[in-house]
mmCIF file of C-alpha atoms in Angstrom:
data_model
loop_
_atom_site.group_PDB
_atom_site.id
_atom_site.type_symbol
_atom_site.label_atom_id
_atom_site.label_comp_id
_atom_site.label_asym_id
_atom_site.label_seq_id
_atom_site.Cartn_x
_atom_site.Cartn_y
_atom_site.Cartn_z
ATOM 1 C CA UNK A 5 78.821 119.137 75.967
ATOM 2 C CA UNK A 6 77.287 122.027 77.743
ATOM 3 C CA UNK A 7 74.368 119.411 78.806
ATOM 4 C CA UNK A 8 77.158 117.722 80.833
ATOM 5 C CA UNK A 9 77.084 119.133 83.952
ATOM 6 C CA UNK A 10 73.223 119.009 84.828
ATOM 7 C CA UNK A 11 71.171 117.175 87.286
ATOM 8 C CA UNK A 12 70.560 114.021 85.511
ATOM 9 C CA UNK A 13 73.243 113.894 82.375
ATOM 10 C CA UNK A 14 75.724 110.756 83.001
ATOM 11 C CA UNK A 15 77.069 110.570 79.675
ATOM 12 C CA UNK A 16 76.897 112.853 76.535
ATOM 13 C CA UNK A 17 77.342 111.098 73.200
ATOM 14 C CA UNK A 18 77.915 112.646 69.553
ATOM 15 C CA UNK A 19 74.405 113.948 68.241
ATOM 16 C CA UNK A 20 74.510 111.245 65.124
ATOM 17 C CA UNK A 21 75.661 108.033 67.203
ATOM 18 C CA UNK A 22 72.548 106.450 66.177
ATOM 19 C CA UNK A 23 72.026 107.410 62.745
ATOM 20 C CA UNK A 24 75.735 106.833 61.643
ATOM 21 C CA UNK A 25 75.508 103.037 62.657
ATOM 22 C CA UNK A 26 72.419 102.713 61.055
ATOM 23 C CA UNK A 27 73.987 104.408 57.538
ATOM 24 C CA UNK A 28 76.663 101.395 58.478
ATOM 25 C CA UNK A 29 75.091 99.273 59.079
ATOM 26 C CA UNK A 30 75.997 98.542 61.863
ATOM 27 C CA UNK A 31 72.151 98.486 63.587
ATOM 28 C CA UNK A 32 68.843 98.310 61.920
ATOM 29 C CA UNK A 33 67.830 101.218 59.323
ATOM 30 C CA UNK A 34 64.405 100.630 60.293
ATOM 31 C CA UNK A 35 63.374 102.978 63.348
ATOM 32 C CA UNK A 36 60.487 100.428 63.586
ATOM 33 C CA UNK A 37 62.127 97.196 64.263
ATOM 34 C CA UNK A 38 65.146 98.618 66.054
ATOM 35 C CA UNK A 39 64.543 101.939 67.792
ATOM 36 C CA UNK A 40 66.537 104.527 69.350
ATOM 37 C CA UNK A 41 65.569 103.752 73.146
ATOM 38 C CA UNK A 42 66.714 100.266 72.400
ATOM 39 C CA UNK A 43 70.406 101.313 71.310
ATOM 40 C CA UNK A 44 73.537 99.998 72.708
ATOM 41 C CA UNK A 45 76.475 101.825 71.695
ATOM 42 C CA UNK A 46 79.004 98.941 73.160
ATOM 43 C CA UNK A 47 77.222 96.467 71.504
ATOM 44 C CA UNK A 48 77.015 98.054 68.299
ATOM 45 C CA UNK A 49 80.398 99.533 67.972
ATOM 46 C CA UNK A 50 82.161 96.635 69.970
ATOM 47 C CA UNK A 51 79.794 94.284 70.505
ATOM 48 C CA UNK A 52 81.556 91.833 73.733
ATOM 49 C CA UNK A 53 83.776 89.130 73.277
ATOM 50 C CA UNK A 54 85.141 86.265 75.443
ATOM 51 C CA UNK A 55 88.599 88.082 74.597
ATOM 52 C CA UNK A 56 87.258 91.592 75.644
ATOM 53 C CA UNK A 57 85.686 90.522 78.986
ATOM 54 C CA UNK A 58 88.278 88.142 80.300
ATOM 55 C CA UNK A 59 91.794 90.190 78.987
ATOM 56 C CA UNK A 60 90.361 93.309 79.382
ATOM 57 C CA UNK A 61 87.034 94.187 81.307
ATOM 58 C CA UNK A 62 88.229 91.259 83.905
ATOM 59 C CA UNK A 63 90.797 94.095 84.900
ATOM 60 C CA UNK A 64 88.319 96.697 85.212
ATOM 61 C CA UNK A 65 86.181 94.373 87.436
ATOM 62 C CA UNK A 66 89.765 93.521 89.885
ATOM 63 C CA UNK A 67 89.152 97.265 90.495
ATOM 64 C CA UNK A 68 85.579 97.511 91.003
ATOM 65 C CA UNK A 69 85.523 94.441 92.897
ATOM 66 C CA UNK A 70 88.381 95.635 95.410
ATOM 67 C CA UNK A 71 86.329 98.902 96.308
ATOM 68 C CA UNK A 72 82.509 96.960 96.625
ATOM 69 C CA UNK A 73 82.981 93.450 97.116
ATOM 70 C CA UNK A 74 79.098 93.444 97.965
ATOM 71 C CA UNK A 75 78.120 94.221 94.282
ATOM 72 C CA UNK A 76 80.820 93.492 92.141
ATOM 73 C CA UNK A 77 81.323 89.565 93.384
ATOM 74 C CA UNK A 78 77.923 88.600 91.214
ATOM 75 C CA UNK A 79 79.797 89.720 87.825
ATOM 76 C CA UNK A 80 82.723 87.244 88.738
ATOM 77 C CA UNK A 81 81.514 85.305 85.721
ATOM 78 C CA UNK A 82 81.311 88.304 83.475
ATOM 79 C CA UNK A 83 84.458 88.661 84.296
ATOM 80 C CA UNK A 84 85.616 85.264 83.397
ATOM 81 C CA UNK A 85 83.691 85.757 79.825
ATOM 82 C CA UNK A 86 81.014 82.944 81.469
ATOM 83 C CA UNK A 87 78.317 84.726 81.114
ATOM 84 C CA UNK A 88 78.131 87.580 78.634
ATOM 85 C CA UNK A 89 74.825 88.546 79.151
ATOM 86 C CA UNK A 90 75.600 89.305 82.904
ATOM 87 C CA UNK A 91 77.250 93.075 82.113
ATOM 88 C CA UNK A 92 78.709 94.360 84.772
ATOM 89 C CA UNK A 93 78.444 98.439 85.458
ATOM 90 C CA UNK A 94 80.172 100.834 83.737
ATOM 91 C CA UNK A 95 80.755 102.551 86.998
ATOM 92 C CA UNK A 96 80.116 101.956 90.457
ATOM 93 C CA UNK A 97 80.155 103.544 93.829
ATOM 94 C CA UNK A 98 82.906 102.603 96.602
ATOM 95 C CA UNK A 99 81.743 100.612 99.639
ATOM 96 C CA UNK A 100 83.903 103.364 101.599
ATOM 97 C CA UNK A 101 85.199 105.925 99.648
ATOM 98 C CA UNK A 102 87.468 106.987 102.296
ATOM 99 C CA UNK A 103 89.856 104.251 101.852
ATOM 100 C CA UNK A 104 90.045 105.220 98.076
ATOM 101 C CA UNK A 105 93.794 107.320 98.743
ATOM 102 C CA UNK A 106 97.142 107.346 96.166
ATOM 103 C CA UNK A 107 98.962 104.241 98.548
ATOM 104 C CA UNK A 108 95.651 101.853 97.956
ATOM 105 C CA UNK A 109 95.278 102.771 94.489
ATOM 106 C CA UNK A 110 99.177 101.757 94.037
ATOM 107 C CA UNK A 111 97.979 98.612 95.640
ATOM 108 C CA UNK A 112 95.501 98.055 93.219
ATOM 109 C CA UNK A 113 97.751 98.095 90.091
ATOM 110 C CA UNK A 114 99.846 95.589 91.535
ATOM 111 C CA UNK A 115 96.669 93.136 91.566
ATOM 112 C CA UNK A 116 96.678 90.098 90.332
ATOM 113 C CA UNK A 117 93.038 88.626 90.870
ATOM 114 C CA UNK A 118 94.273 87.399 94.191
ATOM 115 C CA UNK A 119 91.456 86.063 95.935
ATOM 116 C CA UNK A 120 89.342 85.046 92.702
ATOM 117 C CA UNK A 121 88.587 82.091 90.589
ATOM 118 C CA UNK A 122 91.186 83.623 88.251
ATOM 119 C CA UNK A 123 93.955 84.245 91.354
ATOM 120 C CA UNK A 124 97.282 83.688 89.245
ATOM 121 C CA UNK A 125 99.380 81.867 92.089
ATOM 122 C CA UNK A 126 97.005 79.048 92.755
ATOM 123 C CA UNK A 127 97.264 76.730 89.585
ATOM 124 C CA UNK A 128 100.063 74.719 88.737
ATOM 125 C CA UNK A 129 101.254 77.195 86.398
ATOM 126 C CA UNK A 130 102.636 79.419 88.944
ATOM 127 C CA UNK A 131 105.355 76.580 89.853
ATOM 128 C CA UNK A 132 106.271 75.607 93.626
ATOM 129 C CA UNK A 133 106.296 79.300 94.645
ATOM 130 C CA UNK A 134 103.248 80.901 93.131
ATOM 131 C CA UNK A 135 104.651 83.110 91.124
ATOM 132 C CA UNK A 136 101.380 84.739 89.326
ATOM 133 C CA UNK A 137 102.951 85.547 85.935
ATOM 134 C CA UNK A 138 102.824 83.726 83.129
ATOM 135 C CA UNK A 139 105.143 84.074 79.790
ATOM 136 C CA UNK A 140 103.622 84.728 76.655
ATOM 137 C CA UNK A 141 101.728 83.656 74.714
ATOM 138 C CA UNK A 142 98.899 84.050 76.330
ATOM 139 C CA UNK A 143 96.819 81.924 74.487
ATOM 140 C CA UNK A 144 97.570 78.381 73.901
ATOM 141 C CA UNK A 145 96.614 74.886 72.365
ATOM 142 C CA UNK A 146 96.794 71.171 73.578
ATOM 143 C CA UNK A 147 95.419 68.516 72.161
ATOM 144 C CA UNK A 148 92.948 70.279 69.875
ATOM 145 C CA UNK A 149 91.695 72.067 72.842
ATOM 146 C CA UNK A 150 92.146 75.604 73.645
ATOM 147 C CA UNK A 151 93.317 77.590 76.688
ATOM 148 C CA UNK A 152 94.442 80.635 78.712
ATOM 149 C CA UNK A 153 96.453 82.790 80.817
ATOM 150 C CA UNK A 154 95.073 85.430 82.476
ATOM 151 C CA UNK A 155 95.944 88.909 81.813
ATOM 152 C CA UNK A 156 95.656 90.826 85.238
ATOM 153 C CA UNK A 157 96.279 94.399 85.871
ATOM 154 C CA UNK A 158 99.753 93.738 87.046
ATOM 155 C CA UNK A 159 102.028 92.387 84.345
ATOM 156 C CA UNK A 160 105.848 91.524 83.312
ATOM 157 C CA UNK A 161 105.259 93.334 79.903
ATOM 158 C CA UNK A 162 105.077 96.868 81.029
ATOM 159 C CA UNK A 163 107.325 99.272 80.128
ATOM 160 C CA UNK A 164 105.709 102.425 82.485
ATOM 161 C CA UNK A 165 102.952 102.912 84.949
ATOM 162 C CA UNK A 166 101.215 105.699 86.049
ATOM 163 C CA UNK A 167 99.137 107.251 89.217
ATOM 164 C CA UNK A 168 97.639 110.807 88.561
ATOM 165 C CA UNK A 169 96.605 112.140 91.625
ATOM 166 C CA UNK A 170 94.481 116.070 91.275
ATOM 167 C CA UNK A 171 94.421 118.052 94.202
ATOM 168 C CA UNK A 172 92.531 120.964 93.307
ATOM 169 C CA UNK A 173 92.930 122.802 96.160
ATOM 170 C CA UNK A 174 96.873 123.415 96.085
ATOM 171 C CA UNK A 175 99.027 125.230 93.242
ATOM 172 C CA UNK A 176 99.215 123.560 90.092
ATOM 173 C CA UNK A 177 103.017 122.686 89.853
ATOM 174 C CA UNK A 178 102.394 121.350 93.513
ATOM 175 C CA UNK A 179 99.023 119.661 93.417
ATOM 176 C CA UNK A 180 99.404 117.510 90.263
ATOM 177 C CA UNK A 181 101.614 114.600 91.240
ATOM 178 C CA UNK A 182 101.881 111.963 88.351
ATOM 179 C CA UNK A 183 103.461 108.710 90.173
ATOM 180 C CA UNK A 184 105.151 107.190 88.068
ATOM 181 C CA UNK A 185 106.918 103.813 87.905
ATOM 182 C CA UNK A 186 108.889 101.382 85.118
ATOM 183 C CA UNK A 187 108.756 97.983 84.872
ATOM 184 C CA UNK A 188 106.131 95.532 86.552
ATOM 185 C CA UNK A 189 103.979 97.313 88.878
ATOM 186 C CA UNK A 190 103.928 94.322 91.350
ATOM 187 C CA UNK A 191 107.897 95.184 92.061
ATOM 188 C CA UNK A 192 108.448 98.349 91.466
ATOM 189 C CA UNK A 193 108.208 101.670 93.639
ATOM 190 C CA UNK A 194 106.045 104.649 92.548
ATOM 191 C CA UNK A 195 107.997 107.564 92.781
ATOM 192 C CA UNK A 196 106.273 111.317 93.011
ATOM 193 C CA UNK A 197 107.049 113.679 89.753
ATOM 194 C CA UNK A 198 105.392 116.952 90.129
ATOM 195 C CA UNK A 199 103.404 118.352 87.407
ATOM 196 C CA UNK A 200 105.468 121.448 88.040
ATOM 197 C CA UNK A 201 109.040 119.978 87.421
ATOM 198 C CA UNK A 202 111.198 120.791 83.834
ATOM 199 C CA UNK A 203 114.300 118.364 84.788
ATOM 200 C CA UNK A 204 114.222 114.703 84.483
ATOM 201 C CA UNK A 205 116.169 112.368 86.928
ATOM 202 C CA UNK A 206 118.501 110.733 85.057
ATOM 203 C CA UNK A 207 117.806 107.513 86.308
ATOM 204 C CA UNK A 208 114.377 108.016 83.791
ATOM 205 C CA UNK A 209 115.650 110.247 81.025
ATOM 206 C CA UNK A 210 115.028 109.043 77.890
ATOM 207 C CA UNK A 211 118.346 107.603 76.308
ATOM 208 C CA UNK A 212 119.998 106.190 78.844
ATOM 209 C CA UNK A 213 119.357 102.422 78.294
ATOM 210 C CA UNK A 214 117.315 100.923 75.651
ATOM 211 C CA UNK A 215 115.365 97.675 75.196
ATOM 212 C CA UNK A 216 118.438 96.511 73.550
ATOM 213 C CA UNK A 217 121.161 98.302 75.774
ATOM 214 C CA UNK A 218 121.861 97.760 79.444
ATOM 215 C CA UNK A 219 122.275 100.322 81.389
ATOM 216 C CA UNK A 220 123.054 100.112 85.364
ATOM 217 C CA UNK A 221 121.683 103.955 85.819
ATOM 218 C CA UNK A 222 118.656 103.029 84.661
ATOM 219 C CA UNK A 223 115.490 102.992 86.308
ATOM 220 C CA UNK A 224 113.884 100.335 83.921
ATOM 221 C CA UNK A 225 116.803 98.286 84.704
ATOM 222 C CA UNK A 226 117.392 98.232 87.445
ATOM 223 C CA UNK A 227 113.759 97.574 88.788
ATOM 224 C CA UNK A 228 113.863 94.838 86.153
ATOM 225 C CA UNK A 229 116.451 93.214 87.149
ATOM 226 C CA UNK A 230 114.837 92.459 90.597
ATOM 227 C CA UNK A 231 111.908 91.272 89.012
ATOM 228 C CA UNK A 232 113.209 89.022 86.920
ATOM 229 C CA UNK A 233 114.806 87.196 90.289
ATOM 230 C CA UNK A 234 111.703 87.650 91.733
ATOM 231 C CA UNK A 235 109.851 85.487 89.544
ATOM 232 C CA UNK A 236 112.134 82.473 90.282
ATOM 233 C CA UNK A 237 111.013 82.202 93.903
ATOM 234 C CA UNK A 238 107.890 84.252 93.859
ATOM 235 C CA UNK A 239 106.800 83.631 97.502
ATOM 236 C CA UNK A 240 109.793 84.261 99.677
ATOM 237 C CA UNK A 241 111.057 87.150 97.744
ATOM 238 C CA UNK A 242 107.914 89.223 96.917
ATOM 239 C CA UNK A 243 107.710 89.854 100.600
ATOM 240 C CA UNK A 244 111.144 91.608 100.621
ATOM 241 C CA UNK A 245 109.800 94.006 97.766
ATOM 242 C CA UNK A 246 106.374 94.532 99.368
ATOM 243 C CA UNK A 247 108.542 96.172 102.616
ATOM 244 C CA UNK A 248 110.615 98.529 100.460
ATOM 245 C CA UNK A 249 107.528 99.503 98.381
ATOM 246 C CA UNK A 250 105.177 100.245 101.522
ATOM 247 C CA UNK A 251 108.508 102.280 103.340
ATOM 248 C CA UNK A 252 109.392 104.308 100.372
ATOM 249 C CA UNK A 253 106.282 105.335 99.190
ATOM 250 C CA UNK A 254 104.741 105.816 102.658
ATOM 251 C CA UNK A 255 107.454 108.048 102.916
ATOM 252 C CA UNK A 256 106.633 110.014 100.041
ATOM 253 C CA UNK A 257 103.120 110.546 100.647
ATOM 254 C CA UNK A 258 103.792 111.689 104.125
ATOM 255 C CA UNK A 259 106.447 114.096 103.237
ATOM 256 C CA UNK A 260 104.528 115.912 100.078
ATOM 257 C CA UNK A 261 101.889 116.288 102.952
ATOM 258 C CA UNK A 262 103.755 117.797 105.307
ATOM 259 C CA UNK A 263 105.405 120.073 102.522
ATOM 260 C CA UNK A 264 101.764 120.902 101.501
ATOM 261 C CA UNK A 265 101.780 124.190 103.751
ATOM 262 C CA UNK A 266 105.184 125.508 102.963
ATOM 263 C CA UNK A 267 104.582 124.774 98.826
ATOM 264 C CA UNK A 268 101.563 126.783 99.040
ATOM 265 C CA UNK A 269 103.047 129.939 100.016
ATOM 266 C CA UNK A 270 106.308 129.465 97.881
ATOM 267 C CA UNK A 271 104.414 128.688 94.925
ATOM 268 C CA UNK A 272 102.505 132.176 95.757
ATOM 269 C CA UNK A 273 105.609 134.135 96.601
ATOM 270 C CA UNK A 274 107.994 132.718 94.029
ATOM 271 C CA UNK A 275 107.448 130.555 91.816
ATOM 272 C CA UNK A 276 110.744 129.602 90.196
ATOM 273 C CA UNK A 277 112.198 128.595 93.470
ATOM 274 C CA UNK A 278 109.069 126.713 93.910
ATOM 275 C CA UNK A 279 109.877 124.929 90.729
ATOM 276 C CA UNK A 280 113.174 124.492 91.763
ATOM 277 C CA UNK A 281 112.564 122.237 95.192
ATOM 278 C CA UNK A 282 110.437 120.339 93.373
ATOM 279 C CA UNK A 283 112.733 119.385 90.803
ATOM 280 C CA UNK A 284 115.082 118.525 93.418
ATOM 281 C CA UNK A 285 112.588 116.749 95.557
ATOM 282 C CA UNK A 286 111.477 114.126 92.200
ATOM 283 C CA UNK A 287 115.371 113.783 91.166
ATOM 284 C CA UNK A 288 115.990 113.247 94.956
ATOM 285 C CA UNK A 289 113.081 110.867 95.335
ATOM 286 C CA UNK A 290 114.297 108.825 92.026
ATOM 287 C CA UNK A 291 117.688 108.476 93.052
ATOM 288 C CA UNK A 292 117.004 107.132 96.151
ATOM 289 C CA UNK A 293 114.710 104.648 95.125
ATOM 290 C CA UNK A 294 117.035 103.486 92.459
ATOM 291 C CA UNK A 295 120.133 103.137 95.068
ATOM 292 C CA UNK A 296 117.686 101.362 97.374
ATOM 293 C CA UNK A 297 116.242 98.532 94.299
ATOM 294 C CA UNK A 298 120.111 97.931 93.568
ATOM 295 C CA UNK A 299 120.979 97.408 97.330
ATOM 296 C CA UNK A 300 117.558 95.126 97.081
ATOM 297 C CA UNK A 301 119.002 93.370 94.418
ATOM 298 C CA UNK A 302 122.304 92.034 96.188
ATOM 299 C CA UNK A 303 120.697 91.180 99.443
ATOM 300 C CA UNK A 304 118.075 89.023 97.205
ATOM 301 C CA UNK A 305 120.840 87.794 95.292
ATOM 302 C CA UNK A 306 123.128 86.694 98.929
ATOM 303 C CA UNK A 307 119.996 85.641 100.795
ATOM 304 C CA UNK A 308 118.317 83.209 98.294
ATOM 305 C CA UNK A 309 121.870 82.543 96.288
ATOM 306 C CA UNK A 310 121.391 78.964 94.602
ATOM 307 C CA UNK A 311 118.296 77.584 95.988
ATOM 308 C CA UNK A 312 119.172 78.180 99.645
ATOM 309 C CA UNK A 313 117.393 80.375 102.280
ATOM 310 C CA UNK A 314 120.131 82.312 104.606
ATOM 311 C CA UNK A 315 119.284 82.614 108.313
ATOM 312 C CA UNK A 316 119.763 86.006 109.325
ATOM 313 C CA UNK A 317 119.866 87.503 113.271
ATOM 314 C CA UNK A 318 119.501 91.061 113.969
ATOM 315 C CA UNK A 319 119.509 92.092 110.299
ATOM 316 C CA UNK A 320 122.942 90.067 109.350
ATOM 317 C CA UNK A 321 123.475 86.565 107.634
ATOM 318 C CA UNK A 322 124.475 83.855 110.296
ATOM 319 C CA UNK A 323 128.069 82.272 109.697
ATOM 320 C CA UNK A 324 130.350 80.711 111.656
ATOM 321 C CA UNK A 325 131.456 83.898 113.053
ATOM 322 C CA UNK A 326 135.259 84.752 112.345
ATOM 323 C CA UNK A 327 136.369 81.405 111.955
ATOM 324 C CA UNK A 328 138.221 81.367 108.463
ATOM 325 C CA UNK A 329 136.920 80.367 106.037
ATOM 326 C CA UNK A 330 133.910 81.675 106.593
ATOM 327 C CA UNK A 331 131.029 79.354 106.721
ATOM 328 C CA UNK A 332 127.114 80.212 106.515
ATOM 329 C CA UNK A 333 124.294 77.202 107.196
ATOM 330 C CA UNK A 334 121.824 78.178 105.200
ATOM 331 C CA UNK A 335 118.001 76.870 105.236
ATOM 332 C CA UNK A 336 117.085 74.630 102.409
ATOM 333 C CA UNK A 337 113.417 74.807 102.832
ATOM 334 C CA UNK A 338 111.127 71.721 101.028
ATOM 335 C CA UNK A 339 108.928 72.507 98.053
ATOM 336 C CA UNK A 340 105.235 72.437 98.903
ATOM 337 C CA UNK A 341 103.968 68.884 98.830
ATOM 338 C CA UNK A 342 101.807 69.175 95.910
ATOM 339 C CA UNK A 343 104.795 69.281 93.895
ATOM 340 C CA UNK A 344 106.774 66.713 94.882
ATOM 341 C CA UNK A 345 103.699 64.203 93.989
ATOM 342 C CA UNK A 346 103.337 65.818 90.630
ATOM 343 C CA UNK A 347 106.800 64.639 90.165
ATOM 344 C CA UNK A 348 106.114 61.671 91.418
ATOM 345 C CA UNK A 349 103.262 60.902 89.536
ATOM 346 C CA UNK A 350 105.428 61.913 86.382
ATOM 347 C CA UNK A 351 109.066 60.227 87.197
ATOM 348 C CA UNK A 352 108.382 58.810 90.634
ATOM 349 C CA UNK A 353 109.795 54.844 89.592
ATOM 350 C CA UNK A 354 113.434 56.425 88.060
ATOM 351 C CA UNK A 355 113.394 58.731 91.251
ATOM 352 C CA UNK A 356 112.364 56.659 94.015
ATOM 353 C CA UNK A 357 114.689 56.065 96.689
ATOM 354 C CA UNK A 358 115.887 52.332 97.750
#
């Protein structure tokens, strides 16, 4: 380890990382027919799979690909477990590394190979409103044959997310800033918890809702309970969350930067009141989001209410006005045409009109 940080030195490896997979047999004993220049330690100690590269290196390479395009689009079929052989980097550098900040790496969790040969909201599995999720299992059989879904970096099965973002160059309690979120990624909100806080919002405090147990204070809950409507009409709804996400955390990255100056000198002239607002500001900052998701909920829950699409003008649902009762004419916008000849093609003589 103290070779680590000189001119030259990428990685440093345990001293008997050869010799221990040759005693294992896990690469050649003989020096002579296999020798130590020629060692791979990921293909000796988890030599690549199909599996590996398309559930779980494909993710890396949604990354890698979003920061340099230019390099990373040749190990698309790495990616897709096509082509083995064609390893993609174990690291690369960003096209511009300036654009690398904590709102686009937020961004990038919420991927879900849009824009690929694996983009989740293109086949007919994502139904008429490309949802890109698909309900496990993930692997699948028909007809003797053997298939997929794709596991991309943003998923219904998560339980917590993380951002850590480092900055060196302010006070510890201030300058660590783990964003954290519950739920899917693609519809939830990051919210800032200092590294210097000691009291949990409630809203994520451990006990207050379960797996098994409801709760309407929850965090987890409550962002999954717009999720899960979400998913049901994918495309008009996801742009509703995608507003509140970029407001609320724009908002929070622009505040803890303009509090950047004041924390400094609080954290240097007392400390415990330092501690103090920034408890306040994460149980603030949870709260708020949590209020904001449930008011998301209803509006999602008025506006797309059984199938229909209500108009709205200046930020209120059109009715009749104050005639009683009151009356709304809602849109009742087509599916895309695509699917109404798959169900043609599958019902279309007991459907067709006379």
């Amino acid at each position: 380890m103290d070779k680590i940080f000189l001119p030259g030195i990428e990685t440093v490896y345990s001293y008997d990382v050869i010799s221990f997979a040759r005693m294992k047999g896990l690469y050649p004993k003989d020096p002579k027919q296999a020798p130590d220049a020629e060692f791979s330690f990921c293909d000796t100690y988890n030599p690549i799979t199909f599996d590996g590269a398309r559930f779980c290196d494909a993710r890396v390479w949604a990354f890698f690909n979003h920061v340099n395009h230019a390099e990373m689009a040749q190990y698309e079929d790495y990616a897709r477990g096509d082509n083995l052989k064609h390893r993609m980097p174990l690291w690369i550098k960003p096209a511009n590394k300036n654009q690398i900040d904590a709102l686009f790496m937020m961004r990038m969790m919420r991927d879900h190979y849009e824009g690929t040969s694996m983009d989740m909201s293109k086949d007919l599995g994502a139904g008429p409103y490309a949802c890109p999720y698909r309900w496990r299992p993930m692997t699948w059989s028909v007809d003797g044959k053997n298939y997929i879904h794709e596991r991309a970096t943003a998923t219904q099965q998560t339980g917590f997310v993380f951002l850590a973002q480092c900055r060196s160059w302010l006070p510890d309690m201030f300058g660590g800033i783990y964003w954290f979120g519950v739920d899917d990624a693609g519809s939830n909100c990051f919210v800032p918890m200092f590294c210097g806080i000691t009291d949990i919002p409630k809203e994520y405090a451990e006990g207050n809702g379960s797996m098994v147990e409801y709760s309407p204070t929850s965090a987890f809950w409550t962002f999954t309970k717009v999720s899960n409507f979400v998913y049901t009409r994918y495309s008009d709804m996801i742009k509703h969350v995608n507003e509140k996400q970029d407001y609320w955390e724009g908002k929070f990255v622009k505040e803890i930067d303009q509090m950047s100056g004041k924390m400094k000198e609080l954290c240097a002239q007392n400390p415990d009141a330092a501690r103090k607002e920034l408890n306040a500001y994460s149980i603030r900052a949870a709260h708020s989001v949590c209020q904001e998701w449930n008011r998301l909920f209803e509006y999602l829950l008025v506006k797309y209410h059984d199938g229909n699409v209500k108009k709205e003008e200046n930020g209120k649902f059109v009715t009749n006005g104050n005639e009683k009762p009151q009356v709304v004419f809602p849109d009742q916008p087509k599916w895309p045409d695509n699917w109404y000849r798959m169900i043609v093609n599958d019902c279309g003589k007991n459907i067709q009109a006379k």
